Coordinates of C-alpha atoms and ligand atoms in Angstrom, one line a residue:
Chain A
M1 CA 10.6 -22.9 -102.0
K2 CA 10.5 -26.0 -99.8
L3 CA 12.9 -25.5 -97.0
G4 CA 12.5 -29.0 -95.6
S5 CA 15.6 -30.1 -97.5
L6 CA 17.8 -27.8 -95.3
K7 CA 20.5 -29.6 -93.4
P8 CA 19.4 -30.1 -89.8
V9 CA 20.9 -27.4 -87.6
D10 CA 21.2 -27.6 -83.9
D11 CA 18.0 -26.2 -82.4
R12 CA 20.0 -24.5 -79.7
K13 CA 22.0 -22.5 -82.3
I14 CA 18.9 -21.4 -84.1
I15 CA 17.2 -20.4 -80.8
E16 CA 20.2 -18.3 -79.8
R17 CA 20.0 -16.6 -83.2
V18 CA 16.3 -15.8 -82.7
L19 CA 16.9 -14.6 -79.2
K20 CA 19.6 -12.2 -80.4
G21 CA 17.1 -10.6 -82.8
D22 CA 17.4 -12.7 -86.0
T23 CA 13.7 -13.4 -85.9
D24 CA 13.7 -14.8 -89.4
A25 CA 15.8 -17.8 -88.1
F26 CA 12.6 -18.9 -86.4
N27 CA 11.4 -20.1 -89.8
L28 CA 14.2 -22.7 -89.6
L29 CA 12.7 -24.2 -86.5
L30 CA 9.4 -24.1 -88.2
R31 CA 10.7 -26.1 -91.2
R32 CA 12.2 -28.6 -88.8
W33 CA 9.3 -29.1 -86.5
E34 CA 6.2 -28.3 -88.5
K35 CA 5.6 -31.8 -89.7
P36 CA 6.0 -33.7 -86.4
I37 CA 3.9 -31.1 -84.6
Y38 CA 1.2 -31.1 -87.3
N39 CA 1.0 -34.9 -87.2
F40 CA 0.8 -34.9 -83.4
I41 CA -2.1 -32.4 -83.5
V42 CA -3.9 -34.2 -86.4
R43 CA -3.9 -37.4 -84.5
M44 CA -5.1 -35.7 -81.3
I45 CA -7.8 -33.7 -83.0
G46 CA -8.8 -35.8 -86.0
D47 CA -9.4 -32.8 -88.3
R48 CA -6.7 -31.8 -90.7
D49 CA -7.7 -28.2 -91.4
E50 CA -8.2 -27.5 -87.8
A51 CA -4.9 -29.2 -87.0
M52 CA -3.1 -26.8 -89.5
D53 CA -4.6 -23.8 -87.7
L54 CA -3.7 -25.1 -84.3
C55 CA -0.2 -26.0 -85.5
Q56 CA 0.2 -22.4 -86.5
D57 CA -1.2 -21.2 -83.2
A58 CA 1.3 -23.4 -81.3
F59 CA 4.3 -22.1 -83.2
M60 CA 3.0 -18.5 -82.8
K61 CA 2.9 -19.1 -79.0
A62 CA 6.3 -20.7 -79.1
Y63 CA 7.8 -17.7 -80.9
R64 CA 6.2 -15.3 -78.4
E65 CA 7.4 -17.2 -75.4
L66 CA 10.7 -18.4 -76.7
D67 CA 12.6 -16.2 -74.1
T68 CA 10.9 -18.1 -71.3
L69 CA 12.5 -21.4 -72.5
K70 CA 14.9 -22.2 -69.7
D71 CA 16.9 -25.1 -71.2
L72 CA 17.5 -24.5 -74.8
D73 CA 18.4 -28.2 -75.4
R74 CA 14.9 -29.2 -74.4
F75 CA 13.2 -27.1 -77.1
S76 CA 11.3 -30.1 -78.6
S77 CA 9.8 -31.2 -75.3
W78 CA 8.8 -27.6 -74.6
L79 CA 7.3 -27.3 -78.1
Y80 CA 5.3 -30.5 -77.7
R81 CA 4.1 -29.1 -74.3
I82 CA 2.8 -26.0 -76.1
A83 CA 1.1 -28.2 -78.7
H84 CA -0.3 -30.3 -76.0
N85 CA -1.9 -27.3 -74.3
T86 CA -3.2 -26.0 -77.7
C87 CA -4.8 -29.4 -78.4
F88 CA -6.3 -29.8 -74.9
S89 CA -7.9 -26.3 -74.9
K90 CA -9.4 -27.1 -78.3
L91 CA -10.6 -30.6 -77.1
R92 CA -12.2 -29.0 -74.0
K93 CA -13.9 -26.5 -76.2
D94 CA -15.2 -29.2 -78.6
H95 CA -16.0 -31.6 -75.7
G96 CA -18.3 -34.4 -77.0
K97 CA -17.5 -33.9 -80.7
I98 CA -15.5 -36.6 -82.5
F99 CA -13.7 -35.6 -85.6
V100 CA -12.7 -38.3 -88.0
E101 CA -12.7 -36.6 -91.2
L102 CA -10.5 -38.0 -94.0
Q103 CA -10.7 -36.8 -97.5
P104 CA -9.8 -39.1 -100.3
E105 CA -6.1 -39.3 -100.8
T106 CA -4.1 -38.8 -104.0
R107 CA -3.3 -41.9 -106.0
A108 CA 0.3 -42.0 -104.6
S109 CA -0.8 -42.5 -101.1
R110 CA -3.9 -44.6 -101.8
M111 CA -2.6 -47.8 -100.3
P112 CA -2.6 -46.8 -96.6
I113 CA -6.0 -45.1 -96.6
E114 CA -7.8 -47.9 -95.1
S115 CA -5.4 -48.6 -92.3
R116 CA -4.9 -44.8 -91.7
L117 CA -8.7 -44.4 -91.4
A118 CA -9.0 -47.4 -89.1
V119 CA -6.2 -46.1 -86.9
E120 CA -7.4 -42.5 -86.8
T121 CA -10.9 -43.7 -85.9
A122 CA -9.6 -46.0 -83.3
L123 CA -7.4 -43.2 -81.8
Q124 CA -10.4 -41.0 -81.6
H125 CA -12.2 -43.5 -79.4
L126 CA -9.5 -43.4 -76.7
P127 CA -9.6 -41.0 -73.8
E128 CA -7.4 -37.9 -74.6
D129 CA -4.7 -38.7 -72.2
Q130 CA -4.3 -42.3 -73.5
R131 CA -4.5 -41.1 -77.1
E132 CA -1.7 -38.6 -76.5
V133 CA 0.6 -41.2 -75.0
V134 CA 0.1 -43.5 -78.0
V135 CA 0.7 -40.6 -80.4
L136 CA 3.8 -39.3 -78.7
K137 CA 5.2 -42.7 -78.1
V138 CA 4.4 -44.6 -81.2
F139 CA 4.4 -41.9 -83.9
Q140 CA 6.6 -39.2 -82.4
S141 CA 9.0 -41.7 -80.7
L142 CA 9.3 -39.6 -77.5
K143 CA 10.8 -41.1 -74.4
F144 CA 8.5 -42.0 -71.5
E145 CA 10.2 -39.3 -69.4
E146 CA 9.5 -36.7 -72.1
I147 CA 5.9 -37.7 -72.3
A148 CA 5.6 -37.5 -68.5
A149 CA 6.9 -34.0 -68.6
I150 CA 4.5 -33.0 -71.4
Q151 CA 1.5 -34.6 -69.5
D152 CA 2.8 -33.4 -66.2
A153 CA 2.3 -36.9 -64.8
P154 CA 4.5 -39.6 -63.4
V155 CA 6.2 -42.0 -65.8
S156 CA 4.3 -44.9 -64.2
T157 CA 1.0 -43.2 -65.1
V158 CA 2.2 -42.6 -68.6
K159 CA 3.0 -46.3 -69.0
S160 CA -0.3 -47.5 -67.6
R161 CA -2.0 -45.1 -70.0
L162 CA -0.1 -46.8 -72.8
Y163 CA -1.1 -50.3 -71.7
M164 CA -4.8 -49.4 -71.3
A165 CA -4.7 -47.7 -74.7
F166 CA -3.2 -50.7 -76.3
E167 CA -5.9 -53.0 -74.8
K168 CA -8.6 -50.8 -76.3
L169 CA -6.8 -50.4 -79.6
R170 CA -6.4 -54.2 -79.9
A171 CA -10.2 -54.6 -79.3
I172 CA -11.0 -52.0 -82.0
L173 CA -8.4 -52.8 -84.6
G174 CA -8.7 -56.5 -84.2
Chain B
M1 CA 13.5 -63.0 -62.9
S2 CA 9.7 -62.5 -62.8
H3 CA 7.6 -61.8 -66.0
I4 CA 8.4 -58.5 -67.7
T5 CA 4.7 -57.3 -67.7
E6 CA 5.6 -54.2 -65.8
K7 CA 8.5 -53.4 -68.1
L8 CA 7.0 -54.5 -71.4
A9 CA 6.7 -51.1 -72.9
E10 CA 10.2 -50.0 -71.9
F11 CA 11.5 -53.3 -73.2
I12 CA 9.8 -52.9 -76.6
F13 CA 10.9 -49.3 -76.9
E14 CA 14.3 -50.2 -75.6
E15 CA 14.3 -47.7 -72.8
L16 CA 15.5 -50.0 -70.1
P17 CA 19.1 -49.6 -68.9
P18 CA 21.5 -52.0 -70.8
P19 CA 21.8 -54.6 -67.9
E20 CA 18.0 -54.8 -67.5
M21 CA 17.6 -55.1 -71.3
A22 CA 20.0 -58.0 -71.4
E23 CA 18.2 -59.7 -68.5
A24 CA 14.7 -59.1 -70.0
R25 CA 15.9 -60.6 -73.3
R26 CA 17.1 -63.7 -71.5
H27 CA 13.8 -64.0 -69.7
V28 CA 11.7 -63.6 -72.9
A29 CA 13.7 -66.3 -74.6
E30 CA 12.8 -68.7 -71.8
C31 CA 9.2 -67.6 -71.0
A32 CA 6.3 -68.4 -73.3
Y33 CA 3.9 -66.2 -71.4
C34 CA 6.1 -63.1 -71.9
R35 CA 6.7 -63.9 -75.5
E36 CA 2.9 -64.0 -76.0
Q37 CA 2.4 -60.7 -74.3
L38 CA 5.2 -59.2 -76.4
A39 CA 3.7 -60.5 -79.6
R40 CA 0.2 -59.0 -78.8
F41 CA 1.8 -55.7 -78.1
E42 CA 3.9 -55.7 -81.2
Q43 CA 1.0 -56.7 -83.3
T44 CA -1.0 -53.6 -82.2
L45 CA 2.1 -51.5 -82.6
A46 CA 2.5 -52.7 -86.2
M47 CA -1.2 -51.9 -87.0
L48 CA -0.7 -48.4 -85.7
K49 CA 2.4 -47.8 -87.7
A50 CA 0.7 -48.8 -90.8
A51 CA -0.8 -45.3 -90.8
P52 CA 2.0 -43.1 -92.0
D53 CA 2.6 -39.4 -91.3
L54 CA 0.8 -36.8 -93.3
E55 CA 2.4 -33.9 -95.1
P56 CA 1.2 -30.6 -93.7
P57 CA -1.2 -29.1 -96.3
R58 CA 0.9 -25.9 -96.3
D59 CA 4.2 -24.5 -95.0
I60 CA 3.8 -22.0 -92.1
V61 CA 6.1 -19.1 -92.7
F62 CA 6.2 -16.1 -90.3
E63 CA 6.8 -12.7 -91.7
F64 CA 8.3 -10.7 -88.9
D65 CA 7.5 -7.0 -88.6
K66 CA 10.6 -4.8 -88.4
P67 CA 10.7 -1.0 -88.2
V68 CA 10.8 0.4 -91.8
M69 CA 13.9 2.4 -91.0
T70 CA 15.8 -0.7 -89.9
R71 CA 15.1 -2.4 -93.2
L72 CA 16.1 0.8 -95.1
W73 CA 19.3 1.3 -93.1
R74 CA 20.3 -2.2 -94.0
W75 CA 20.8 -1.0 -97.5
F76 CA 22.4 2.3 -96.6
P77 CA 26.1 1.1 -96.7
A78 CA 25.6 -0.5 -100.1
V79 CA 23.8 2.6 -101.6
A80 CA 26.3 5.0 -100.1
A81 CA 29.2 3.0 -101.5
L82 CA 27.6 2.8 -104.9
A83 CA 26.9 6.5 -105.0
A84 CA 30.5 7.3 -104.0
I85 CA 31.9 5.0 -106.7
L86 CA 29.6 6.6 -109.3
L87 CA 30.6 10.1 -108.3
V88 CA 34.3 9.3 -108.3
T89 CA 34.1 7.6 -111.7
I90 CA 32.2 10.5 -113.2
A91 CA 34.5 13.0 -111.5
L92 CA 37.6 11.3 -112.9
A93 CA 36.0 11.5 -116.3
G94 CA 35.9 15.2 -115.9
R95 CA 32.1 15.5 -116.1
V96 CA 31.6 16.5 -112.5
H97 CA 33.0 19.3 -110.5
I98 CA 33.1 19.2 -106.8
Q99 CA 33.8 22.3 -104.6
W100 CA 34.0 22.7 -100.9
R101 CA 33.3 26.3 -99.7
D102 CA 31.9 27.8 -96.5
S103 CA 31.0 24.3 -95.1
Q104 CA 29.0 23.5 -98.2
V105 CA 29.7 21.0 -100.9
T106 CA 28.7 22.0 -104.4
I107 CA 28.6 19.3 -107.0
A108 CA 28.1 20.4 -110.6
F109 CA 27.5 18.0 -113.5
G110 CA 28.9 18.8 -116.9
Q111 CA 30.0 22.4 -116.1
N112 CA 32.5 24.3 -114.0
I113 CA 31.3 25.9 -110.8
P114 CA 31.5 29.6 -111.2
A115 CA 33.6 31.4 -108.6
V116 CA 31.4 33.2 -106.1
D117 CA 31.9 37.0 -105.9
P118 CA 31.6 38.1 -102.2
N119 CA 29.9 41.4 -103.2
Q120 CA 27.4 39.5 -105.4
A121 CA 26.6 37.2 -102.5
A122 CA 25.8 40.3 -100.2
L123 CA 23.7 41.8 -103.0
T124 CA 21.7 38.5 -103.4
A125 CA 21.1 38.4 -99.7
E126 CA 19.8 42.0 -99.7
I127 CA 17.5 41.3 -102.7
Q128 CA 16.1 38.3 -100.8
R129 CA 15.4 40.4 -97.7
L130 CA 13.7 43.1 -99.8
Q131 CA 11.6 40.5 -101.6
G132 CA 10.4 39.2 -98.2
H133 CA 9.5 42.7 -97.0
L134 CA 7.6 43.3 -100.3
A135 CA 5.5 40.2 -99.8
Y136 CA 4.7 41.3 -96.2
L137 CA 3.5 44.7 -97.5
E138 CA 1.5 43.2 -100.3
D139 CA -0.3 41.0 -97.7
R140 CA -1.1 44.0 -95.5
Q141 CA -2.4 45.9 -98.5
Q142 CA -4.8 43.1 -99.3
R143 CA -6.1 43.0 -95.7
V144 CA -6.7 46.7 -95.6
E145 CA -8.5 46.5 -98.9
S146 CA -10.9 43.7 -97.7
D147 CA -11.5 45.7 -94.4
T148 CA -12.4 48.7 -96.5
M149 CA -14.8 46.7 -98.6
A150 CA -16.5 45.4 -95.5
T151 CA -16.9 48.9 -93.9
V152 CA -18.3 50.2 -97.2
S153 CA -21.0 47.5 -97.4
Q154 CA -21.9 48.1 -93.7
I155 CA -22.4 51.8 -94.4
Q156 CA -24.5 51.0 -97.5
L157 CA -26.7 48.8 -95.4
L158 CA -27.2 51.4 -92.7
A159 CA -28.0 54.1 -95.3
R160 CA -30.6 51.8 -96.9
G161 CA -32.2 51.1 -93.5
Q162 CA -32.5 54.8 -92.7
R163 CA -34.1 55.6 -96.2
T164 CA -36.8 52.9 -95.7
P165 CA -39.9 54.5 -94.1
P166 CA -41.3 52.7 -91.2
G167 CA -44.4 50.5 -91.9
D168 CA -43.4 50.1 -95.6
Ligands
ZN1 ZN1 7.7 -64.2 -68.3

């Protein structure tokens, strides 16, 4: 059954349920955040299968460490921070490799292949910190302050990473 | 106001405080340089956004381990209630006879529970005691028999050894 159609429930309420022992409620958080986290990781790593595994690892870690989350209303930033750590430890391990692997799409989504391929290739040519700012800002619509917390950097640094990234992307994408 | 270069990103993503947003809008309307910067940024943004999100190839579902007993106990009230209802129903239909005696519940299906004779109970207990004793004695008898067999075979071996002449 696809649970994605579930009415959005307050993250805080779900987390409280999980912390009280209703572990199955964690799957509600999964349904809600799986797609954004997966897409964040795909764009960071450039490999869809690998991204799926890393996404699962990130959620596993989030589940194990849920009781360390101090502000329940900041769950999403905390989750992105975990996904960030997961991505960066993978990127450090694969230092030097560039994944831009894109299988042919189904007919329904054929139209955007070219642009998607171009964008993903372009993203992979950015330094990891800049790439992450672009992904979190443009695709995940996070606030600059949230990105600063995830990257553990000042907002001014985050913004200059974005400007530098955009300069490079403009050169690559034309 | 100077050019919005420093605040370009916040202006585009509308993260400036409302008064600054209004001021920046006014400036952009009047400044060709800032409009051009903005247009370049927005063009790149539009190219990036042409790559839509992917659907995850599979749903992640966690199966959480719980102690087996916890899972079974969850069903206990339902099962107990069902059993009670069943028992009462059958009892009302006269097919079950329930008796409480000596801290014991006896449930009989389809027959009456015969009244227990106290003498008979004592007799049964005595028979059980004697049966136990008998089993003990039978066990001892078997052990003595096997010991005897072992002793006999040792004697036979010794006797054969004595009969054999040395150097044969
Ligand atoms: Zn200007």
